[in-house]
Coordinates of C-alpha atoms in Angstrom, one line a residue:
Chain A
M1 CA 148.4 43.1 145.7
F2 CA 151.9 44.6 146.1
I3 CA 151.5 47.0 143.2
K4 CA 147.9 47.8 144.2
L5 CA 149.1 48.6 147.7
A6 CA 151.8 51.0 146.4
I7 CA 149.5 52.7 143.9
K8 CA 146.7 53.2 146.5
S9 CA 149.2 54.5 149.0
L10 CA 150.5 57.0 146.5
L11 CA 147.0 58.1 145.6
Y12 CA 146.2 58.6 149.3
R13 CA 149.0 61.2 149.5
K14 CA 148.2 62.6 146.1
T15 CA 149.2 66.3 146.7
S16 CA 152.8 65.7 147.6
V17 CA 153.1 62.9 145.2
L18 CA 151.7 65.0 142.4
F19 CA 154.3 67.7 142.9
T20 CA 157.1 65.2 143.1
L21 CA 155.8 63.6 140.0
L22 CA 155.8 67.0 138.2
A23 CA 159.3 67.7 139.2
M24 CA 160.3 64.3 138.0
S25 CA 158.5 64.8 134.7
M26 CA 160.2 68.1 134.1
S27 CA 163.6 66.8 134.7
V28 CA 163.1 63.7 132.5
F29 CA 161.7 66.0 129.9
I30 CA 164.8 68.2 129.9
M31 CA 167.1 65.2 130.0
V32 CA 165.5 63.2 127.2
G33 CA 164.9 66.3 125.2
V34 CA 168.5 67.5 125.4
E35 CA 169.8 64.0 124.5
H36 CA 167.3 63.6 121.7
I37 CA 167.9 67.0 120.1
R38 CA 171.7 66.5 120.5
L39 CA 171.6 63.2 118.7
Q40 CA 169.3 64.4 116.0
A41 CA 171.3 67.6 115.5
K42 CA 174.4 65.4 115.1
T43 CA 172.7 63.2 112.6
S44 CA 171.3 66.2 110.7
F45 CA 174.8 67.7 110.8
T46 CA 176.7 64.6 109.6
N47 CA 174.0 64.1 107.0
S48 CA 174.7 67.4 105.3
I49 CA 177.1 65.9 102.8
S50 CA 177.8 62.4 101.5
G51 CA 179.0 60.9 98.3
V52 CA 181.6 63.7 97.9
D53 CA 185.1 62.1 98.3
L54 CA 187.1 65.3 98.5
I55 CA 186.5 69.0 98.8
V56 CA 189.2 71.2 97.2
G57 CA 189.7 74.8 98.0
A58 CA 192.4 77.4 98.5
R59 CA 195.0 76.5 101.1
T60 CA 193.2 76.7 104.5
S61 CA 192.2 74.6 107.4
N62 CA 189.9 71.6 107.2
I63 CA 187.2 73.1 109.2
N64 CA 187.2 76.5 107.5
L65 CA 187.0 74.9 104.0
L66 CA 184.1 72.6 105.2
L67 CA 182.3 75.6 106.8
Y68 CA 182.2 77.8 103.8
S69 CA 181.9 75.1 101.1
V70 CA 179.2 72.9 102.7
F71 CA 177.6 75.1 105.4
R72 CA 178.1 78.4 103.6
V73 CA 179.3 79.9 106.8
G74 CA 182.2 82.4 106.8
E75 CA 184.3 83.5 104.0
P76 CA 186.6 81.7 101.6
T77 CA 190.2 82.8 102.1
N78 CA 191.1 82.6 98.5
N79 CA 189.8 81.2 95.2
V80 CA 190.8 78.2 93.1
S81 CA 191.9 79.1 89.6
L82 CA 190.1 77.7 86.6
S83 CA 193.3 76.0 85.4
S84 CA 193.6 74.0 88.6
Y85 CA 189.9 73.0 88.2
Q86 CA 190.6 71.9 84.6
A87 CA 193.6 69.9 85.7
L88 CA 191.4 68.1 88.2
L89 CA 188.9 67.3 85.4
D90 CA 191.7 65.8 83.4
D91 CA 192.9 63.5 86.2
T92 CA 192.0 59.9 85.2
N93 CA 191.3 59.0 88.9
I94 CA 188.6 61.6 89.2
R95 CA 185.2 60.6 88.1
W96 CA 183.5 64.0 88.5
A97 CA 184.4 67.5 89.7
V98 CA 181.7 70.0 90.4
P99 CA 182.8 73.7 90.8
I100 CA 181.1 76.0 93.2
A101 CA 181.4 79.8 93.6
L102 CA 180.1 81.7 96.6
G103 CA 180.0 85.4 97.5
D104 CA 176.6 86.8 96.7
S105 CA 173.3 86.6 98.6
H106 CA 169.6 86.9 98.1
K107 CA 167.6 88.3 101.1
G108 CA 169.9 86.7 103.6
F109 CA 170.2 83.4 101.7
R110 CA 173.5 82.5 100.2
V111 CA 173.9 82.3 96.5
M112 CA 176.0 79.5 95.1
G113 CA 177.2 79.4 91.5
T114 CA 177.6 75.9 90.1
T115 CA 176.8 73.7 87.1
N116 CA 174.0 71.3 86.4
Q117 CA 176.3 68.5 87.4
Y118 CA 175.9 69.6 91.0
F119 CA 172.3 68.3 91.0
E120 CA 173.5 65.1 89.5
Y121 CA 176.3 64.2 91.8
F122 CA 175.8 66.0 95.1
S123 CA 174.3 63.7 97.7
F124 CA 173.4 63.9 101.4
A125 CA 172.4 61.6 104.3
N126 CA 172.4 58.1 103.1
K127 CA 173.5 58.7 99.4
Q128 CA 170.3 60.6 98.7
Y129 CA 170.5 62.7 95.7
L130 CA 168.9 66.1 95.2
S131 CA 165.6 66.1 93.4
L132 CA 163.5 68.9 91.9
K133 CA 160.1 69.3 93.5
K134 CA 159.1 71.7 90.7
G135 CA 160.6 73.1 87.5
T136 CA 163.9 72.3 85.9
E137 CA 167.6 72.8 86.3
F138 CA 169.5 75.7 84.7
K139 CA 168.6 76.2 81.0
E140 CA 169.1 79.9 80.5
L141 CA 171.9 82.1 81.8
F142 CA 169.8 83.7 84.4
D143 CA 168.0 80.7 85.8
V144 CA 168.1 79.9 89.5
V145 CA 167.2 76.8 91.4
I146 CA 166.2 77.5 95.0
G147 CA 166.3 75.3 98.1
S148 CA 163.0 74.3 99.7
Q149 CA 163.4 76.7 102.7
V150 CA 164.1 79.6 100.4
A151 CA 161.0 78.9 98.5
N152 CA 158.9 78.5 101.7
K153 CA 160.2 81.6 103.4
L154 CA 160.1 83.9 100.5
G155 CA 157.0 82.4 98.9
Y156 CA 158.7 81.9 95.5
V157 CA 157.2 79.8 92.7
V158 CA 158.7 78.8 89.4
G159 CA 158.9 81.8 87.1
D160 CA 159.3 84.5 89.8
K161 CA 162.0 87.2 89.3
V162 CA 164.9 87.3 91.7
V163 CA 167.5 90.0 92.2
L164 CA 170.8 89.0 93.7
S165 CA 172.8 91.2 96.0
H166 CA 176.5 91.6 96.2
G167 CA 178.0 90.4 99.4
I168 CA 176.4 88.3 102.0
G169 CA 174.5 90.6 104.4
V170 CA 170.7 90.6 104.7
T171 CA 170.9 94.3 103.8
S172 CA 173.2 94.8 101.0
F173 CA 173.7 98.2 99.3
T174 CA 174.7 96.8 95.9
H175 CA 171.9 95.0 94.2
H176 CA 172.4 93.4 90.8
D177 CA 169.0 94.8 89.9
H178 CA 169.8 95.4 86.3
L179 CA 169.9 91.7 85.7
P180 CA 167.0 89.9 87.4
F181 CA 167.1 86.1 87.6
R182 CA 164.2 83.8 87.1
V183 CA 163.3 80.8 89.3
S184 CA 163.5 77.8 87.1
G185 CA 163.3 75.0 89.8
I186 CA 162.6 74.3 93.4
L187 CA 164.4 71.5 95.2
S188 CA 162.8 69.0 97.6
A189 CA 163.6 69.5 101.3
T190 CA 166.8 67.8 102.4
G191 CA 167.3 69.0 106.0
T192 CA 170.8 70.2 105.0
P193 CA 172.2 73.7 104.1
V194 CA 171.1 73.0 100.5
D195 CA 167.6 74.0 101.6
Q196 CA 168.8 77.5 102.4
T197 CA 170.8 78.0 99.2
V198 CA 170.0 79.9 96.0
H199 CA 171.7 78.0 93.2
V200 CA 172.7 79.8 90.0
S201 CA 174.8 78.8 87.1
L202 CA 178.5 79.7 87.3
Q203 CA 178.1 81.8 84.1
G204 CA 175.1 83.6 85.4
L205 CA 176.9 84.5 88.6
H206 CA 179.9 85.7 86.7
A207 CA 177.8 87.7 84.3
V208 CA 176.0 89.8 86.9
H209 CA 179.4 91.1 88.0
L210 CA 180.3 92.3 84.4
P211 CA 179.5 95.6 82.8
K212 CA 176.0 95.7 81.4
A213 CA 177.1 96.5 77.9
K214 CA 179.4 93.5 77.7
I215 CA 176.6 91.1 78.7
K216 CA 174.3 92.7 76.2
S217 CA 176.7 92.3 73.3
V218 CA 177.3 88.6 74.1
L219 CA 173.6 87.9 74.6
D220 CA 172.8 89.6 71.3
R221 CA 175.4 87.5 69.5
K222 CA 174.7 84.1 71.0
G223 CA 171.3 84.1 72.7
S224 CA 170.7 83.3 76.4
S225 CA 170.9 79.5 76.2
L226 CA 173.4 78.4 78.9
T227 CA 175.2 75.8 76.8
M228 CA 176.5 78.4 74.3
L229 CA 177.9 80.9 76.8
D230 CA 181.5 80.0 77.3
D231 CA 182.3 83.8 77.5
F232 CA 180.9 84.0 81.0
I233 CA 183.0 81.2 82.5
P234 CA 184.8 82.8 85.5
Q235 CA 188.6 82.6 85.8
S236 CA 188.4 81.4 89.4
I237 CA 186.0 79.5 91.6
T238 CA 185.6 79.0 95.4
S239 CA 186.0 75.3 95.7
V240 CA 185.4 72.0 94.0
F241 CA 183.6 68.9 95.0
L242 CA 185.3 65.7 93.8
G243 CA 184.0 62.2 93.2
L244 CA 186.7 59.6 92.6
K245 CA 186.6 56.5 90.4
S246 CA 187.9 54.4 93.3
R247 CA 187.8 55.5 96.9
I248 CA 191.0 53.7 97.6
A249 CA 192.8 56.4 95.7
V250 CA 191.5 59.1 98.0
F251 CA 194.6 59.7 100.1
Q252 CA 196.8 59.6 97.1
I253 CA 194.7 62.3 95.3
Q254 CA 194.5 64.3 98.5
R255 CA 198.2 64.3 98.7
K256 CA 198.6 65.2 95.1
I257 CA 196.3 68.2 95.4
N258 CA 197.8 69.4 98.6
S259 CA 201.3 69.4 97.0
N260 CA 200.2 71.0 93.8
P261 CA 203.2 73.1 92.7
N262 CA 201.2 75.6 90.7
E263 CA 198.7 76.7 93.3
P264 CA 198.4 76.3 97.1
L265 CA 195.4 74.1 97.5
S266 CA 193.8 72.1 100.2
A267 CA 191.8 68.9 99.7
I268 CA 189.8 67.6 102.6
L269 CA 187.8 64.5 103.3
P270 CA 184.3 65.8 104.3
G271 CA 183.6 63.0 106.8
V272 CA 186.8 63.7 108.7
A273 CA 186.3 67.4 108.7
L274 CA 182.7 67.0 109.9
S275 CA 183.7 64.9 112.9
Q276 CA 186.5 67.4 113.7
L277 CA 184.0 70.2 113.6
W278 CA 181.6 68.2 115.7
Q279 CA 184.3 67.6 118.3
T280 CA 184.9 71.3 118.7
M281 CA 181.3 71.6 119.7
S282 CA 181.6 68.7 122.2
I283 CA 182.3 71.0 125.2
F284 CA 179.0 72.8 124.7
D285 CA 177.5 69.4 124.2
N286 CA 178.8 68.0 127.4
V287 CA 177.8 71.1 129.4
L288 CA 174.2 70.6 128.2
R289 CA 174.2 67.0 129.2
L290 CA 175.7 67.9 132.6
I291 CA 173.1 70.5 133.3
S292 CA 170.3 68.1 132.4
L293 CA 171.8 65.5 134.7
L294 CA 172.0 68.0 137.5
V295 CA 168.4 68.9 137.0
F296 CA 167.5 65.2 137.2
I297 CA 169.5 64.7 140.3
S298 CA 167.8 67.6 142.1
S299 CA 164.4 66.1 141.3
L300 CA 165.6 62.8 142.6
L301 CA 166.6 64.5 145.9
G302 CA 163.1 66.0 146.0
L303 CA 161.7 62.5 145.7
T304 CA 164.0 61.3 148.5
A305 CA 162.9 64.2 150.8
M306 CA 159.2 63.5 150.0
L307 CA 159.5 59.8 150.8
C308 CA 161.6 60.4 154.0
S309 CA 159.0 62.8 155.4
S310 CA 156.2 60.3 154.6
I311 CA 157.9 57.6 156.6
K312 CA 157.3 59.4 159.9
E313 CA 153.6 59.7 159.4
R314 CA 153.4 56.1 158.2
S315 CA 154.9 54.4 161.3
H316 CA 151.4 52.9 162.2
E317 CA 151.1 51.6 158.6
I318 CA 154.4 49.9 158.8
K319 CA 153.6 48.4 162.2
L320 CA 150.3 47.2 160.9
L321 CA 151.9 45.6 157.9
R322 CA 154.5 43.9 160.1
M323 CA 151.9 42.6 162.4
I324 CA 149.8 40.9 159.7
G325 CA 153.0 39.1 158.6
A326 CA 154.8 41.4 156.2
P327 CA 158.5 40.8 156.4
A328 CA 160.8 43.8 157.0
G329 CA 162.1 43.4 153.5
F330 CA 158.6 43.9 152.2
I331 CA 158.5 47.3 153.7
F332 CA 161.9 48.2 152.1
W333 CA 160.6 47.1 148.6
F334 CA 157.3 48.9 149.3
I335 CA 159.1 52.2 149.5
E336 CA 161.3 51.4 146.6
L337 CA 158.3 50.5 144.5
E338 CA 156.6 53.7 145.3
A339 CA 159.7 55.6 144.2
L340 CA 160.0 53.6 141.0
L341 CA 156.3 54.1 140.2
I342 CA 156.7 57.9 140.6
A343 CA 159.7 57.8 138.4
F344 CA 158.2 55.6 135.8
L345 CA 155.0 57.6 135.6
G346 CA 157.0 60.8 135.5
S347 CA 159.0 59.5 132.6
L348 CA 155.9 58.5 130.8
V349 CA 154.4 61.9 131.2
A350 CA 157.7 63.5 130.1
C351 CA 158.1 61.3 127.0
S352 CA 154.6 61.8 125.9
A353 CA 154.8 65.5 126.3
L354 CA 158.1 65.6 124.4
S355 CA 156.9 63.4 121.6
F356 CA 153.8 65.5 121.3
M357 CA 155.7 68.8 121.2
L358 CA 158.2 67.5 118.7
L359 CA 155.4 66.2 116.5
Y360 CA 153.9 69.7 116.4
G361 CA 157.2 71.6 116.5
Q362 CA 158.9 69.7 113.7
S363 CA 157.7 72.0 110.9
Y364 CA 158.6 75.0 112.9
L365 CA 162.1 73.7 113.5
I366 CA 162.6 72.8 109.8
D367 CA 161.3 76.2 108.7
H368 CA 163.3 78.3 111.1
Y369 CA 166.4 76.4 111.8
G370 CA 166.6 73.9 109.0
V371 CA 167.0 71.1 111.5
V372 CA 165.1 67.9 111.0
I373 CA 164.2 66.4 114.4
S374 CA 162.2 63.2 114.4
A375 CA 159.4 62.8 116.9
N376 CA 160.4 59.3 117.6
I377 CA 162.4 59.8 120.9
L378 CA 162.6 56.1 121.7
Q379 CA 165.6 55.7 119.4
S380 CA 167.6 58.1 121.5
M381 CA 167.0 56.1 124.7
S382 CA 169.4 53.2 124.9
L383 CA 169.0 50.3 127.3
V384 CA 172.0 51.5 129.2
V385 CA 170.5 54.9 129.9
S386 CA 167.2 53.3 131.0
G387 CA 169.1 50.9 133.3
L388 CA 171.0 53.8 134.7
F389 CA 167.8 55.7 135.3
V390 CA 166.3 52.8 137.3
L391 CA 169.5 52.5 139.3
L392 CA 169.6 56.2 140.1
V393 CA 165.9 56.2 141.3
F394 CA 166.6 53.1 143.3
S395 CA 169.5 54.8 145.1
A396 CA 167.5 57.9 145.7
A397 CA 164.8 55.8 147.5
L398 CA 167.5 53.9 149.4
A399 CA 167.6 56.3 152.3
P400 CA 163.8 56.4 153.0
A401 CA 163.5 52.6 152.3
L402 CA 166.2 51.9 154.8
I403 CA 164.6 54.2 157.4
A404 CA 161.3 52.3 156.9
Y405 CA 163.2 49.0 157.1
K406 CA 164.7 50.1 160.4
E407 CA 161.3 51.2 161.6
A408 CA 159.9 47.8 160.6
K409 CA 162.6 46.0 162.5
T410 CA 162.0 47.7 165.8
Chain B
M1 CA 149.5 25.5 176.6
I2 CA 149.4 27.7 173.6
V3 CA 152.0 30.2 174.9
N4 CA 154.8 29.4 177.2
F5 CA 157.5 31.8 178.5
S6 CA 160.4 30.4 180.4
D7 CA 163.1 32.6 182.0
V8 CA 162.5 35.4 179.4
K9 CA 164.5 38.6 179.9
F10 CA 164.2 41.5 177.6
S11 CA 165.6 45.0 177.8
Y12 CA 165.9 47.7 175.2
S13 CA 169.5 48.4 176.0
S14 CA 171.5 45.4 176.9
L15 CA 173.6 47.4 179.3
K16 CA 170.5 48.3 181.3
E17 CA 170.6 46.6 184.7
K18 CA 166.9 46.1 185.1
P19 CA 165.1 44.4 182.1
V20 CA 161.6 45.6 181.1
I21 CA 160.4 42.0 180.9
D22 CA 161.7 39.4 183.3
I23 CA 159.4 36.4 183.3
L24 CA 160.5 33.2 184.9
N25 CA 157.5 31.1 184.0
W26 CA 154.2 32.0 182.4
S27 CA 151.8 30.3 180.1
I28 CA 148.4 30.7 178.5
P29 CA 146.1 27.6 178.3
Q30 CA 144.7 26.8 174.9
G31 CA 141.1 28.0 174.2
T32 CA 140.9 30.4 177.1
K33 CA 140.1 34.1 177.1
Y34 CA 143.0 35.6 179.0
F35 CA 142.8 39.1 180.3
I36 CA 146.1 40.9 181.1
Y37 CA 145.8 44.0 183.2
G38 CA 148.6 46.6 183.2
G39 CA 149.0 50.3 183.7
S40 CA 150.8 52.4 181.2
G41 CA 154.6 51.8 181.1
S42 CA 154.2 48.3 182.7
G43 CA 155.7 46.7 179.6
K44 CA 152.4 45.5 178.0
S45 CA 153.4 46.4 174.4
T46 CA 156.8 44.9 174.8
L47 CA 155.3 41.7 176.1
L48 CA 153.0 41.5 173.0
N49 CA 155.9 42.3 170.6
L50 CA 157.8 39.4 172.2
L51 CA 154.7 37.1 171.9
C52 CA 154.4 37.9 168.2
G53 CA 158.1 37.5 167.5
L54 CA 158.6 41.1 166.5
K55 CA 161.2 41.5 169.2
H56 CA 163.6 38.8 170.4
P57 CA 164.5 38.4 174.1
Q58 CA 168.1 38.5 175.2
N59 CA 167.5 35.4 177.3
G60 CA 165.1 32.6 177.7
S61 CA 162.7 30.8 175.5
I62 CA 159.2 31.7 174.1
E63 CA 157.0 28.9 172.8
V64 CA 153.9 29.7 170.8
L65 CA 151.7 26.8 169.5
G66 CA 154.4 24.4 170.4
Q67 CA 157.1 26.2 168.4
K68 CA 160.1 27.8 169.9
L69 CA 160.3 31.3 168.3
E70 CA 164.1 31.6 169.0
L71 CA 164.7 28.6 166.7
M72 CA 162.9 30.2 163.8
S73 CA 164.4 32.6 161.2
N74 CA 162.9 36.1 160.9
R75 CA 161.2 35.1 157.6
Q76 CA 159.7 32.0 159.3
I77 CA 158.4 34.0 162.2
D78 CA 156.8 36.5 159.7
R79 CA 155.0 33.6 158.0
F80 CA 154.1 32.0 161.3
R81 CA 152.6 35.2 162.5
A82 CA 150.6 35.8 159.3
K83 CA 149.2 32.3 159.6
N84 CA 148.6 31.8 163.3
I85 CA 148.3 35.1 165.1
G86 CA 145.7 37.7 164.7
Y87 CA 146.2 41.2 166.1
I88 CA 143.9 44.1 167.0
F89 CA 145.5 47.4 167.8
Q90 CA 144.2 50.1 170.0
Q91 CA 143.7 52.3 166.8
F92 CA 145.1 52.4 163.3
N93 CA 144.0 48.9 162.6
L94 CA 143.4 49.6 159.0
L95 CA 145.2 51.1 156.0
N96 CA 143.3 54.3 155.2
Y97 CA 143.7 54.0 151.5
F98 CA 142.1 50.6 151.2
N99 CA 138.4 49.8 151.7
A100 CA 137.2 47.3 154.2
I101 CA 137.4 44.3 151.9
E102 CA 140.9 45.2 150.7
N103 CA 142.1 45.6 154.2
V104 CA 141.0 42.1 155.1
Q105 CA 142.4 40.7 151.8
L106 CA 145.8 42.2 152.6
A107 CA 146.0 39.9 155.7
V108 CA 145.2 36.9 153.5
T109 CA 148.0 37.8 151.1
F110 CA 150.6 37.5 153.7
S111 CA 149.4 34.1 154.9
T112 CA 150.5 31.7 152.2
S113 CA 148.5 28.8 153.4
H114 CA 145.2 30.5 153.2
R115 CA 145.7 32.4 149.9
Q116 CA 143.7 30.0 147.8
S117 CA 140.9 29.1 150.1
I118 CA 139.8 32.6 151.0
N119 CA 138.0 34.6 148.3
A120 CA 136.2 38.0 148.3
S121 CA 132.8 36.5 149.0
R122 CA 134.0 34.8 152.2
I123 CA 135.4 38.2 153.3
T124 CA 132.2 39.9 152.5
D125 CA 130.3 37.3 154.5
L126 CA 132.5 37.7 157.5
L127 CA 132.2 41.5 157.4
V128 CA 128.4 41.2 157.1
E129 CA 128.4 38.7 160.0
L130 CA 130.3 41.3 162.0
G131 CA 127.5 43.8 161.4
L132 CA 128.8 45.9 158.5
A133 CA 126.3 47.0 155.8
K134 CA 127.1 45.8 152.3
T135 CA 127.4 49.4 151.1
D136 CA 130.0 50.2 153.7
I137 CA 132.3 47.4 152.7
F138 CA 133.5 49.2 149.6
K139 CA 133.7 52.6 151.2
P140 CA 137.2 54.0 152.0
V141 CA 137.7 53.0 155.7
E142 CA 138.1 56.6 156.6
E143 CA 134.4 57.2 156.0
L144 CA 133.5 54.5 158.5
S145 CA 132.8 55.2 162.2
V146 CA 135.3 54.2 164.8
G147 CA 133.1 51.2 165.9
Q148 CA 132.8 50.0 162.3
Q149 CA 136.5 50.3 161.8
Q150 CA 137.2 48.2 164.9
R151 CA 134.9 45.5 163.5
V152 CA 136.8 45.5 160.2
G153 CA 139.8 45.2 162.4
I154 CA 138.3 42.0 164.0
A155 CA 137.6 40.6 160.5
R156 CA 141.1 41.3 159.4
A157 CA 142.5 39.7 162.5
L158 CA 140.3 36.6 162.2
I159 CA 140.2 36.0 158.5
N160 CA 143.1 33.5 158.5
K161 CA 141.4 31.6 161.4
P162 CA 144.4 32.2 163.7
K163 CA 144.8 30.0 166.8
L164 CA 145.8 33.0 168.8
L165 CA 144.2 36.4 168.8
I166 CA 145.9 39.3 170.5
A167 CA 144.0 42.5 171.3
D168 CA 145.9 45.5 172.5
E169 CA 143.5 47.9 174.2
P170 CA 141.1 47.7 171.4
T171 CA 138.2 49.3 173.3
S172 CA 139.9 52.4 174.6
S173 CA 138.8 54.4 171.6
L174 CA 135.2 53.3 171.9
D175 CA 132.4 54.6 174.2
E176 CA 130.7 52.4 176.8
S177 CA 127.8 51.1 174.8
M178 CA 130.0 50.4 171.8
R179 CA 132.6 48.8 174.0
D180 CA 130.3 46.1 175.3
Q181 CA 128.9 45.4 171.8
F182 CA 132.5 45.2 170.5
L183 CA 133.5 42.8 173.3
S184 CA 130.6 40.5 172.9
T185 CA 131.2 40.3 169.1
L186 CA 134.9 39.6 169.6
I187 CA 134.2 36.9 172.2
A188 CA 131.5 35.3 170.1
M189 CA 133.8 35.2 167.1
C190 CA 136.6 33.6 169.2
D191 CA 134.3 31.0 170.5
E192 CA 133.1 30.2 166.9
N193 CA 136.7 29.8 165.7
K194 CA 138.0 28.2 168.9
T195 CA 140.6 30.9 169.0
T196 CA 142.5 31.7 172.2
L197 CA 142.1 35.3 173.0
V198 CA 144.8 37.4 174.8
F199 CA 143.3 40.8 175.8
V200 CA 145.4 43.5 177.2
S201 CA 143.9 46.6 178.9
H202 CA 144.2 49.0 181.7
D203 CA 140.4 48.9 182.2
K204 CA 139.7 46.5 185.0
S205 CA 135.9 46.8 184.5
L206 CA 136.2 44.5 181.4
K207 CA 137.5 41.5 183.4
K208 CA 134.1 39.9 183.9
H209 CA 134.1 38.7 180.2
F210 CA 137.3 36.6 180.7
D211 CA 138.2 33.2 182.0
I212 CA 141.6 34.1 183.4
V213 CA 142.5 37.6 184.7
K214 CA 146.1 38.5 185.5
S215 CA 147.9 41.7 186.3
L216 CA 151.2 41.9 184.3
D217 CA 153.0 42.6 187.5
E218 CA 152.0 39.2 188.8
F219 CA 154.3 37.4 186.5
N220 CA 156.7 40.0 185.4
K221 CA 159.4 40.7 187.9
Q222 CA 160.3 44.0 186.4
N223 CA 158.4 46.1 188.8
G224 CA 159.8 44.4 191.8
M225 CA 156.8 42.3 192.5
A226 CA 157.3 38.7 193.5
N227 CA 156.9 36.0 191.0
V228 CA 153.7 34.1 191.6
Y229 CA 154.8 30.8 190.3

């Protein structure tokens, strides 16, 4: 009866209740949306690399090395010499070392030179390894393996010809069009920067930068099979991903690399660098949360105002309820229940709308921003947040409920 | 005696010299139909609020059905009122967003002792007995005429079979023919349930329907009139 009373009384004043409900839905939509996307972005971000124990590059800061080697953002300050790379390979503590070379691009997507070992060892998220959706790894000198987003956006299929451009702009004036590459494989989507990367063999990447005549003479002599082409191994690379035999040795190896007497190098732990990078973004993060909280509070104040103004016109109702035996406390909880009902209904509308939008916006987000956002928003809402929500709504209705209580008492 | 006031003083501000209600001794015999006449501002509403336990006097004792109200907690008074006192207002007797049957049900909800024994069919019967068409029972009360609304008000006030029914100017919103019909229905219902009726009005022409007729000034000293008893 109590709930029925509150529902019917809200329905009776449906116009003002409807607008309050809309304001409430909007604010909850913004609040939950911001929180969900924030958490998902963070997961997506920290998922971009795993299983790599150390990243080695020229002497630079943690974040810079992480940015260019994993996110392909910005420029490497310097290169790592081939001899240092070979020294790493010889280290008994190191299980594998995958070289990467950056610098070229293809229609706005970064080109990364590496070896077939990259596909074997690089993992992301929860130790998920890369897998080919179509085609094969590098077999020939000019084979490329493209990320899923590159394939989607440019509409490439296995066998298509690809021309790399020198430099990293979308519009480059130097195209390596004398040596077109061929798409040999397309990777499955990962939700990481891998999706936006064009992978070529180290030798292939080096070869396009050499004079045409030299390439031709080598190819004529040895054929184009990748395994035979030691001539095209570059003298330097951008950075190296390392996997250790035992993770316990990680700090020891890091120290050894950082104090390498032959070349100034930096070795970073990807996990540490990722959290450092995320922390630099936390101000932006907190501002977003603050704004969504303020929007929510303003909608709560709207609720308070609506309820307060309703009390005046309901003094007869209160008197009637009192006369038929309703305790004054009942009147208090009646108003509180109305507020909680509006808030609950508003949240329900907001969450359904958000889930619906995410469900249909997911593919757009992956295609355009490479962010994987799950439509399951419930996991972003903790019990604490829900409790806080109820508490805030309760406090917002406190003033009108007390006014009604006072009215009931006199 | 169903109601007994002794040395009751009430004023809205305790500093005020002259209380609104100052009754030395006043009582209502059980089973009577008691008419209280009073002009506006004579303290009628205040008297009724005291009688229902919604307001508490600064001094004196009010006994209703043999129970001293000042000895009960607020919660006890609320339950006591739900169970034993029916009330009909001048207007706004009903919640607009409930239909007739729900309005009557609401009164049942607050009376714990009657919650089990009264079901929807009993309420329907009562409403039909009071002259409401079955089709009107489920209509929003706003769509009913004023006369019909007042009859739903009677049903709401009588559903818990209260010992005491208080009517505060219930006829002032009705025209003459409806007024007589309303009064005879009300009195018949009270007779049927052996309910004591306290009827307050400024309209002296109604007094022929009642056993005892008193002007509020006769027993309330507030207006300077001498105490009768």
